[in-house]
Short mmCIF file of C-alpha atoms in Angstrom, two decimals:
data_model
loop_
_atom_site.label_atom_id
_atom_site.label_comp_id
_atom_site.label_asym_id
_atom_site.label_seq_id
_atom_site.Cartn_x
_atom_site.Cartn_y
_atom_site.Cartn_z
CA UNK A 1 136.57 -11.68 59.19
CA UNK A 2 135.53 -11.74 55.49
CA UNK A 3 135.48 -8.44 53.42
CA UNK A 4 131.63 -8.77 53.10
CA UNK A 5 131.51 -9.45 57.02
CA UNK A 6 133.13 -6.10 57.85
CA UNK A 7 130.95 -4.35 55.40
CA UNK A 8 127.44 -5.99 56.97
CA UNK A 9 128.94 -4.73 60.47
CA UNK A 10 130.31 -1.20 59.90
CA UNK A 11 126.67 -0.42 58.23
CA UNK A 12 125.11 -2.34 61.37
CA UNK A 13 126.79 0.30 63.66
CA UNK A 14 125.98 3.59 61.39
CA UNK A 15 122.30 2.73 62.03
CA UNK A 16 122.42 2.52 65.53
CA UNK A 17 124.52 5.51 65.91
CA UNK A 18 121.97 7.22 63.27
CA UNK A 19 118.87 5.66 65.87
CA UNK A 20 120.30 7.29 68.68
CA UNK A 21 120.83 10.58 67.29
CA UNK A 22 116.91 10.58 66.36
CA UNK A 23 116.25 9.68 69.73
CA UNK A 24 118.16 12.42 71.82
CA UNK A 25 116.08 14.79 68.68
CA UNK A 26 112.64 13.94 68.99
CA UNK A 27 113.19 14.11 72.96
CA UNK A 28 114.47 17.48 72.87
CA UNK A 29 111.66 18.22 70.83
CA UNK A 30 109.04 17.39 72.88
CA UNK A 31 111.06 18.64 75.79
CA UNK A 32 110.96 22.11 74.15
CA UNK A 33 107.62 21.93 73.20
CA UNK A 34 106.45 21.12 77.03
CA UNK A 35 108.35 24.31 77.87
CA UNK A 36 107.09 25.94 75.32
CA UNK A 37 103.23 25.04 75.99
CA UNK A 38 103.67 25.34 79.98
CA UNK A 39 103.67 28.66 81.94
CA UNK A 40 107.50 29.82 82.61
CA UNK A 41 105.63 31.46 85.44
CA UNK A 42 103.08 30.50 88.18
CA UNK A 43 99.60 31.42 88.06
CA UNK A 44 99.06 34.81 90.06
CA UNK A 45 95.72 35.29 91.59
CA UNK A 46 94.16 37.20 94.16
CA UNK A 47 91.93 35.50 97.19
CA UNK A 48 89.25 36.35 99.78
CA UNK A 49 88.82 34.91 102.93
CA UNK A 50 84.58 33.43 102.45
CA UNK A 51 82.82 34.47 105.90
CA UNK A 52 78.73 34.88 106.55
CA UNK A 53 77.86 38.65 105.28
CA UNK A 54 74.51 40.43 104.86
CA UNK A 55 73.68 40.00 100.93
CA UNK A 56 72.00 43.18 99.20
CA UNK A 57 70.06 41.19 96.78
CA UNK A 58 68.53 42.85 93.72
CA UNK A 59 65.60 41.67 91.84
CA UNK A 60 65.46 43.68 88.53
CA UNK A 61 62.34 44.31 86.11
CA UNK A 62 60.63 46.83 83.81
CA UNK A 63 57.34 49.08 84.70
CA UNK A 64 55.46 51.60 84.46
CA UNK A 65 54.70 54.98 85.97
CA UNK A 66 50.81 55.74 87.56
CA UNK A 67 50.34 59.29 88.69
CA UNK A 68 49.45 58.94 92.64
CA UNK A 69 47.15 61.78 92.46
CA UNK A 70 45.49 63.49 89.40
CA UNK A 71 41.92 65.41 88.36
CA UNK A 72 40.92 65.86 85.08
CA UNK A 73 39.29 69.37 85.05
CA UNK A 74 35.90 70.62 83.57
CA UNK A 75 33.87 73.61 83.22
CA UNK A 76 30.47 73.14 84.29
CA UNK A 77 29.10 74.93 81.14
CA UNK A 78 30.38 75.14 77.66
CA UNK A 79 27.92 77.59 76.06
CA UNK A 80 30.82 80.37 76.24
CA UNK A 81 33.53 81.07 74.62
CA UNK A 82 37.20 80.65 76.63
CA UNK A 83 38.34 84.64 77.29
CA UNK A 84 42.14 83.34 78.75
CA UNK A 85 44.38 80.08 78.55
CA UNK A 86 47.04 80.73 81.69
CA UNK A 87 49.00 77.71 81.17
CA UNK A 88 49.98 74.84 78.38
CA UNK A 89 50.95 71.79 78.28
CA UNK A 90 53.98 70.94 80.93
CA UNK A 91 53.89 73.88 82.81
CA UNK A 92 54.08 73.50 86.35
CA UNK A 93 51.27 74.75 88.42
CA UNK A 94 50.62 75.41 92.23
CA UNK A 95 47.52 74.93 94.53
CA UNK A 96 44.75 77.46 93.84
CA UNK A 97 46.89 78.98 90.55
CA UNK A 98 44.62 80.09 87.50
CA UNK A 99 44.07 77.60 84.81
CA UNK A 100 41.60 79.47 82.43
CA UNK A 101 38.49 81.50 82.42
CA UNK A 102 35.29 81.92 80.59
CA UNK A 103 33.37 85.13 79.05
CA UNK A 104 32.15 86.09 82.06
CA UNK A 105 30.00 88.82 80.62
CA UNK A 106 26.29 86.29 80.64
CA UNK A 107 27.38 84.10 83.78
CA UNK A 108 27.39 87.73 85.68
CA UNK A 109 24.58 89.14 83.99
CA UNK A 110 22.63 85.76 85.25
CA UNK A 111 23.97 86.36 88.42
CA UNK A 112 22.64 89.73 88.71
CA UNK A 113 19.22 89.25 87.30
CA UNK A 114 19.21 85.82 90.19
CA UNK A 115 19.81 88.31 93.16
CA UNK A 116 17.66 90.91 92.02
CA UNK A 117 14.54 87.81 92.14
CA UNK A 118 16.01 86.87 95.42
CA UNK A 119 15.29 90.54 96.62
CA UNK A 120 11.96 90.70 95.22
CA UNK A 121 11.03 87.61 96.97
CA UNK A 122 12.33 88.88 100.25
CA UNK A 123 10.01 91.69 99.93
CA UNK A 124 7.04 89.75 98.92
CA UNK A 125 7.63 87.20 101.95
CA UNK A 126 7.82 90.36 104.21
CA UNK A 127 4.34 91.07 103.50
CA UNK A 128 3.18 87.95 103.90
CA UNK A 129 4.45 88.19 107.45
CA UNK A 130 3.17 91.50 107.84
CA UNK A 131 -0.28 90.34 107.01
CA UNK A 132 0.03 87.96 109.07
CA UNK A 133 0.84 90.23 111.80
CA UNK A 134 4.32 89.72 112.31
CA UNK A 135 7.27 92.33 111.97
CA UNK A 136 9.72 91.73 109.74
CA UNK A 137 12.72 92.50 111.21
CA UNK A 138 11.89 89.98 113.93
CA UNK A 139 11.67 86.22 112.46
CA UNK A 140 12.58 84.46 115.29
CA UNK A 141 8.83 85.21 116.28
CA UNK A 142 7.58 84.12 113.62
CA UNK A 143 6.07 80.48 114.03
CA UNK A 144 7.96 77.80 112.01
CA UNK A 145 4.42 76.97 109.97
CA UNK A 146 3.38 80.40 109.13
CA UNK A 147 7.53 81.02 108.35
CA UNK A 148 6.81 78.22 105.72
CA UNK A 149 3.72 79.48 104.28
CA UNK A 150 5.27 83.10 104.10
CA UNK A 151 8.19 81.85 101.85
CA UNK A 152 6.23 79.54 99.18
CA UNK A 153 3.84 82.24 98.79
CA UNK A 154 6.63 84.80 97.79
CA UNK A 155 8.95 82.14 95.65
CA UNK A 156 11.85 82.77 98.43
CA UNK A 157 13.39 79.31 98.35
CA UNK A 158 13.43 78.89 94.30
CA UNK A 159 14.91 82.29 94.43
CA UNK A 160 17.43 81.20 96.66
CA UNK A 161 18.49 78.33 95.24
CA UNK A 162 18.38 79.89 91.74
CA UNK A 163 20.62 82.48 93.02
CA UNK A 164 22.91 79.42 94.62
CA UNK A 165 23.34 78.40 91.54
CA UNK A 166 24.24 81.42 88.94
CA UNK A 167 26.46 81.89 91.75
CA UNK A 168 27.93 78.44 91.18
CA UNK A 169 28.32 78.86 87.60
CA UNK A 170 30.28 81.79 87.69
CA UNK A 171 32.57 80.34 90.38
CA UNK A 172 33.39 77.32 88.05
CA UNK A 173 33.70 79.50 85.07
CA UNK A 174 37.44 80.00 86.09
CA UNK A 175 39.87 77.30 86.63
CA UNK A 176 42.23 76.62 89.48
CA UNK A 177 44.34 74.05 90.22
CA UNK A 178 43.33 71.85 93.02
CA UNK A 179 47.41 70.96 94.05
CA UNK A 180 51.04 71.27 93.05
CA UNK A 181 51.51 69.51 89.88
CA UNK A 182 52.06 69.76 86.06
CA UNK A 183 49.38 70.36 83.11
CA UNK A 184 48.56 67.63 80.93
CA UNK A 185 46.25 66.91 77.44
CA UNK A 186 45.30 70.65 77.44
CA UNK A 187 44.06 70.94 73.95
CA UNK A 188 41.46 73.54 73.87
CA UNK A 189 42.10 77.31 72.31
CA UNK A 190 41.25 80.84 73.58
CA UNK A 191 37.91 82.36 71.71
CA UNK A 192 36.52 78.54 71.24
CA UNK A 193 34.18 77.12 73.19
CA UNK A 194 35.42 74.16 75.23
CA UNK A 195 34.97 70.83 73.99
CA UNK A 196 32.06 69.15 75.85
CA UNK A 197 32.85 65.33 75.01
CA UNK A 198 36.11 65.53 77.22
CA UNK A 199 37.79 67.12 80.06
CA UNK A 200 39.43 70.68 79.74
CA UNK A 201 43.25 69.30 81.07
CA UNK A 202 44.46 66.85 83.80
CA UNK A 203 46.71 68.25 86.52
CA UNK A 204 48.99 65.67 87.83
CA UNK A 205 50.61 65.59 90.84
CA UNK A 206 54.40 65.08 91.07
CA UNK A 207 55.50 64.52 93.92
CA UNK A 208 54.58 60.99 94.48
CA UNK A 209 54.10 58.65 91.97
CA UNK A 210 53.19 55.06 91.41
CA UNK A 211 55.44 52.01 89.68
CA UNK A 212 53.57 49.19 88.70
CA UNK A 213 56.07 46.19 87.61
CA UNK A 214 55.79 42.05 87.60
CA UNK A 215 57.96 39.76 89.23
CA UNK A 216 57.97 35.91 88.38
CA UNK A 217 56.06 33.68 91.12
CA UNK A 218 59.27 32.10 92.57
CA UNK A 219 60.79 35.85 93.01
CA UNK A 220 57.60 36.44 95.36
CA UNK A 221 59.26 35.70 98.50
CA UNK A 222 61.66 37.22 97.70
CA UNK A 223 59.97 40.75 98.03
CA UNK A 224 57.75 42.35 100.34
CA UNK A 225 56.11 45.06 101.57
CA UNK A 226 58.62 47.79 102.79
CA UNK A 227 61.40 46.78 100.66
CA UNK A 228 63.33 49.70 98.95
CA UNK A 229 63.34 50.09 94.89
CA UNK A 230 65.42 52.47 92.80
CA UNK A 231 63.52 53.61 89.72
CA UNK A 232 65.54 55.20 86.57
CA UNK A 233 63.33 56.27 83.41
CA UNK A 234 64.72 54.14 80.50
CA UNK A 235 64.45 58.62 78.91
CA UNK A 236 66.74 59.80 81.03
CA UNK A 237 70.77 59.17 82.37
CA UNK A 238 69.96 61.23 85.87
CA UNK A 239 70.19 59.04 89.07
CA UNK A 240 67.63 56.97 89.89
CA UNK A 241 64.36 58.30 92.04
CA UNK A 242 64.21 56.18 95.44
CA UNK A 243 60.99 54.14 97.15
CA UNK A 244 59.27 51.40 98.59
CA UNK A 245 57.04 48.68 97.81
CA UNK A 246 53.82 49.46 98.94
CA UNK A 247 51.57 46.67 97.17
CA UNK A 248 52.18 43.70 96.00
CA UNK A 249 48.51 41.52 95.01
CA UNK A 250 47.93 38.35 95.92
CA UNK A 251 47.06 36.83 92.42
CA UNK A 252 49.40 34.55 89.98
CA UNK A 253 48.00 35.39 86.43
CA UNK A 254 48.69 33.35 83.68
CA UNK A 255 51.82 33.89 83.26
CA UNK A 256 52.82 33.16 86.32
CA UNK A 257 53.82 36.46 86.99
CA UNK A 258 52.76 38.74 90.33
CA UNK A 259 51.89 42.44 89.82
CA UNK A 260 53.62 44.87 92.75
CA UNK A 261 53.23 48.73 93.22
CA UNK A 262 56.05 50.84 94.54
CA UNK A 263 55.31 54.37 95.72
CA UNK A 264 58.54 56.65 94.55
CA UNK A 265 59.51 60.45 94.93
CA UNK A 266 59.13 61.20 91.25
CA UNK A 267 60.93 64.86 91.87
CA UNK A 268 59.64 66.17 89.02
CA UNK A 269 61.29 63.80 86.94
CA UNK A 270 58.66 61.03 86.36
CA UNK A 271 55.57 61.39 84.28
CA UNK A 272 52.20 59.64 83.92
CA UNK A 273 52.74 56.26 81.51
CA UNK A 274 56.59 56.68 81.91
CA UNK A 275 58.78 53.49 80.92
CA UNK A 276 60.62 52.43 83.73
CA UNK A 277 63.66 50.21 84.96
CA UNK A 278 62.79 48.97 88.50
CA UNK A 279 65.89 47.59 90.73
CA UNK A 280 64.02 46.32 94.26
CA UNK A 281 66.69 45.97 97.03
CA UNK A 282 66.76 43.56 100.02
CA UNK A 283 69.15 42.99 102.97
CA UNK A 284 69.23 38.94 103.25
CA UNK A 285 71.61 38.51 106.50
CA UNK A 286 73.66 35.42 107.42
CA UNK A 287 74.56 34.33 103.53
CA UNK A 288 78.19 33.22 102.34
CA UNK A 289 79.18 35.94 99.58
CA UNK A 290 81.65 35.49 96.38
CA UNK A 291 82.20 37.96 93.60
CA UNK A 292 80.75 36.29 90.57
CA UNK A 293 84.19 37.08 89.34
CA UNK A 294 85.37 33.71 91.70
CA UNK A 295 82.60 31.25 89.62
CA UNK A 296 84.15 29.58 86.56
CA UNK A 297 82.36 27.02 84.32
CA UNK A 298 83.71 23.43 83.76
CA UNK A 299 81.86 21.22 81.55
CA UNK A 300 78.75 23.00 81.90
CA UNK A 301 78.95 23.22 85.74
CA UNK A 302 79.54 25.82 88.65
CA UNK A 303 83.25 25.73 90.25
CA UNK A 304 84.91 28.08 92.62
CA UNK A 305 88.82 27.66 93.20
CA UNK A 306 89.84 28.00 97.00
CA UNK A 307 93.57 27.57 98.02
CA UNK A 308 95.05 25.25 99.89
CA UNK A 309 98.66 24.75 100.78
CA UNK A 310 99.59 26.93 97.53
CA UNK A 311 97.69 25.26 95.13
CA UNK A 312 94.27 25.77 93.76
CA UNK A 313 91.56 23.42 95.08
CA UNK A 314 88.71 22.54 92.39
CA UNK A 315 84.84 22.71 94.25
CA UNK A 316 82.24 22.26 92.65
CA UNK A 317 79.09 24.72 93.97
CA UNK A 318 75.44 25.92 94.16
CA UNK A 319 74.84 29.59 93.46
CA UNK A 320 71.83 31.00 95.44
CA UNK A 321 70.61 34.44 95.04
CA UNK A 322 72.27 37.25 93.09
CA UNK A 323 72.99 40.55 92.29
CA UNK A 324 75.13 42.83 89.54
CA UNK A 325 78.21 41.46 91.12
CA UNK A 326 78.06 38.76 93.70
CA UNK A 327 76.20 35.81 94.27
CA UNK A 328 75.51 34.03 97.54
CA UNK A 329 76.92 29.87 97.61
CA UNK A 330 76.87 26.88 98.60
CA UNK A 331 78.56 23.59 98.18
CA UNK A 332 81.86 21.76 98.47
CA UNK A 333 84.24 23.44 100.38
CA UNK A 334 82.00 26.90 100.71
CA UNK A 335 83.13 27.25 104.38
CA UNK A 336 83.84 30.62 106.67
CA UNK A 337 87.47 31.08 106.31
CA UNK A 338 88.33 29.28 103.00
CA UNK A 339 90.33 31.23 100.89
CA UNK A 340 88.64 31.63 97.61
CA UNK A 341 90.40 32.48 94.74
CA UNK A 342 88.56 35.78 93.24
CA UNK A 343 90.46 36.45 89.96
CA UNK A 344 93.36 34.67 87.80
CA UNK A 345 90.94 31.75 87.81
CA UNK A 346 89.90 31.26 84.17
CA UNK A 347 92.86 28.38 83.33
CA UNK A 348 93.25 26.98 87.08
CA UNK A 349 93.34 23.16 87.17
CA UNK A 350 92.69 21.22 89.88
CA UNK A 351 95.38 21.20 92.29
CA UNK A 352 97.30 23.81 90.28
CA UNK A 353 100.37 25.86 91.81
CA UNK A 354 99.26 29.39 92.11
CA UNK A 355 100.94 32.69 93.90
CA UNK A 356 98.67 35.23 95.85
CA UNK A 357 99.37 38.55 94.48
CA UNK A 358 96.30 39.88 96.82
CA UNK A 359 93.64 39.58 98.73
CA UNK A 360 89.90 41.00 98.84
#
């Protein structure tokens, strides 16, 4: 073999040896990078066996509070001045308790000059009767024409009914509350006079009060009469006050939205025009339950993971009706006794290894 022979073949074998080398690199590359990329470990999750379970479902909206019961007070006159204000605004009031009071002074003075009349006339229709010759201390005698004659001669039944009246006046110069409640728009000040244009204050009752809220037209049936609500005042971080639906009206309005009233135990924590978060609850039986926590998205579309055989089978699925934290399904492989995988779900593949660390 030629010098220049030797030469061409000793480089020949140098670049195959240098090949080879590059080879067993870039595969141990990639090799590491695989292990690198891929979970040392496999995926833990924890499972629930899916079986046919009463669903509380929730329907959640906004409202507002109606007093079931209120009465906006007046006093019959205004010509005098107010002599006491018993309450204010917010106070809390019982059946029959004082509200406020007018000079009295003229209302009684009209009362007293009223029944003195009505005494005259008495006397005057006595001697009527007298000459008619009748006693006067026996009217059941008397016949029921000459009885009639007797009293419009002497004025008896204006003075009556004059007297009725002063009497009247002076009864509605004080006011009382007609039932347990609280004092509202009370505005007027002790020595005015009352304002004539508007009522004196509104006393509202309490104890049961009215939510009025919308639901959308394809939540209607699924709500009805009976159903229970929790109401919590967007004001206040107390628990919420319980009811019922007690109305719901039979009219889509433009919208498309349904107006229902709920009667609810306000316990003295609800007021008149209150702004309200309404949560209506309904027992749906027979429905397959998940978690929502067991729904993952995959290209824009529902899938629940169940297991199978230690690996995590991919289903695609129809979510029905829902609350805060389950939904009722349907769908591939939504079957009682699959084992649906309720957490460690987010980077599942299809047909993935996976170890059950617990179950639901």
């Amino acid at each position: 073999m030629s010098k220049h022979a030797f030469k061409c073949a000793g480089a020949l074998f140098i670049l195959l040896c240098m090949a080879g080398c590059g080879e067993k690199k870039q595969e141990y590359s990639e090799k590491e990078g695989v292990e690198t990329v891929l979970p040392a470990s496999v995926n833990e999750v924890t499972v629930m066996t899916l079986k046919k379970s009463a669903f509380n479902h929730e329907l959640v909206s906004n409202g507002k509070v109606k007093a079931q019961e209120y009465a906006d007070l007046r006093f019959r006159t205004t010509t005098e001045p107010l002599a006491k204000v018993y309450v204010k605004n917010g106070d809390r009031v019982v059946k029959g308790q004082k509200i406020a009071e007018l000079n009295l002074f003229t209302l009684e003075n009209k009362l007293a000059q009223a029944k003195n009349t009505l005494d005259q006339s008495v006397l005057e229709m006595q001697d009527v009767l007298i000459g008619q010759g009748y006693a006067p201390d026996n009217l059941d005698a008397v016949p029921e024409d000459v009885m009639r004659l007797a009293k419009v001669k002497s004025g008896y039944e204006q003075s009556k009914a004059n007297y009725g009246l002063a009497q009247y006046d002076l009864e509605q110069a004080t006011l009382t509350a007609p039932f347990d409640g609280v004092v509202a728009n009370l505005f007027d000040k002790q020595y005015n006079l009352p304002d004539a244009s508007k009522p004196f204050c509104r006393i509202i009752s309490t104890s049961d009060m009215n939510v009025e809220f919308t639901v959308l037209e394809s939540e209607l049936p699924l709500i009805k009469r009976g159903d229970k609500v929790d109401v919590t005042p967007y004001a206040a971080t107390a628990s919420p006050c319980k009811g019922s639906v007690t109305e719901i009206n039979p009219l889509v309005d433009e919208n498309g939205m349904v107006s229902v009233r709920a009667r609810v135990d306000g316990g003295n924590r609800l007021f008149d025009g209150m702004n309200v978060r309404v949560n209506v609850k309904r027992s749906v039986p027979e429905q397959l339950v998940i978690p929502k926590t067991a729904v993952v998205l995959r290209s824009g579309k529902q899938v629940v993971f169940t297991l199978k055989d230690g690996k995590a089978m991919w289903n695609y699925v129809q979510t029905g009706l829902e609350n805060m934290t389950e939904y009722t399904v349907s769908g591939d492989g939504m079957e009682e006794g699959a084992q649906v995988i309720t957490s460690g779900n987010v980077n599942l593949a299809h047909e993935t290894p996976v170890k059950v660390i617990g179950e639901e």
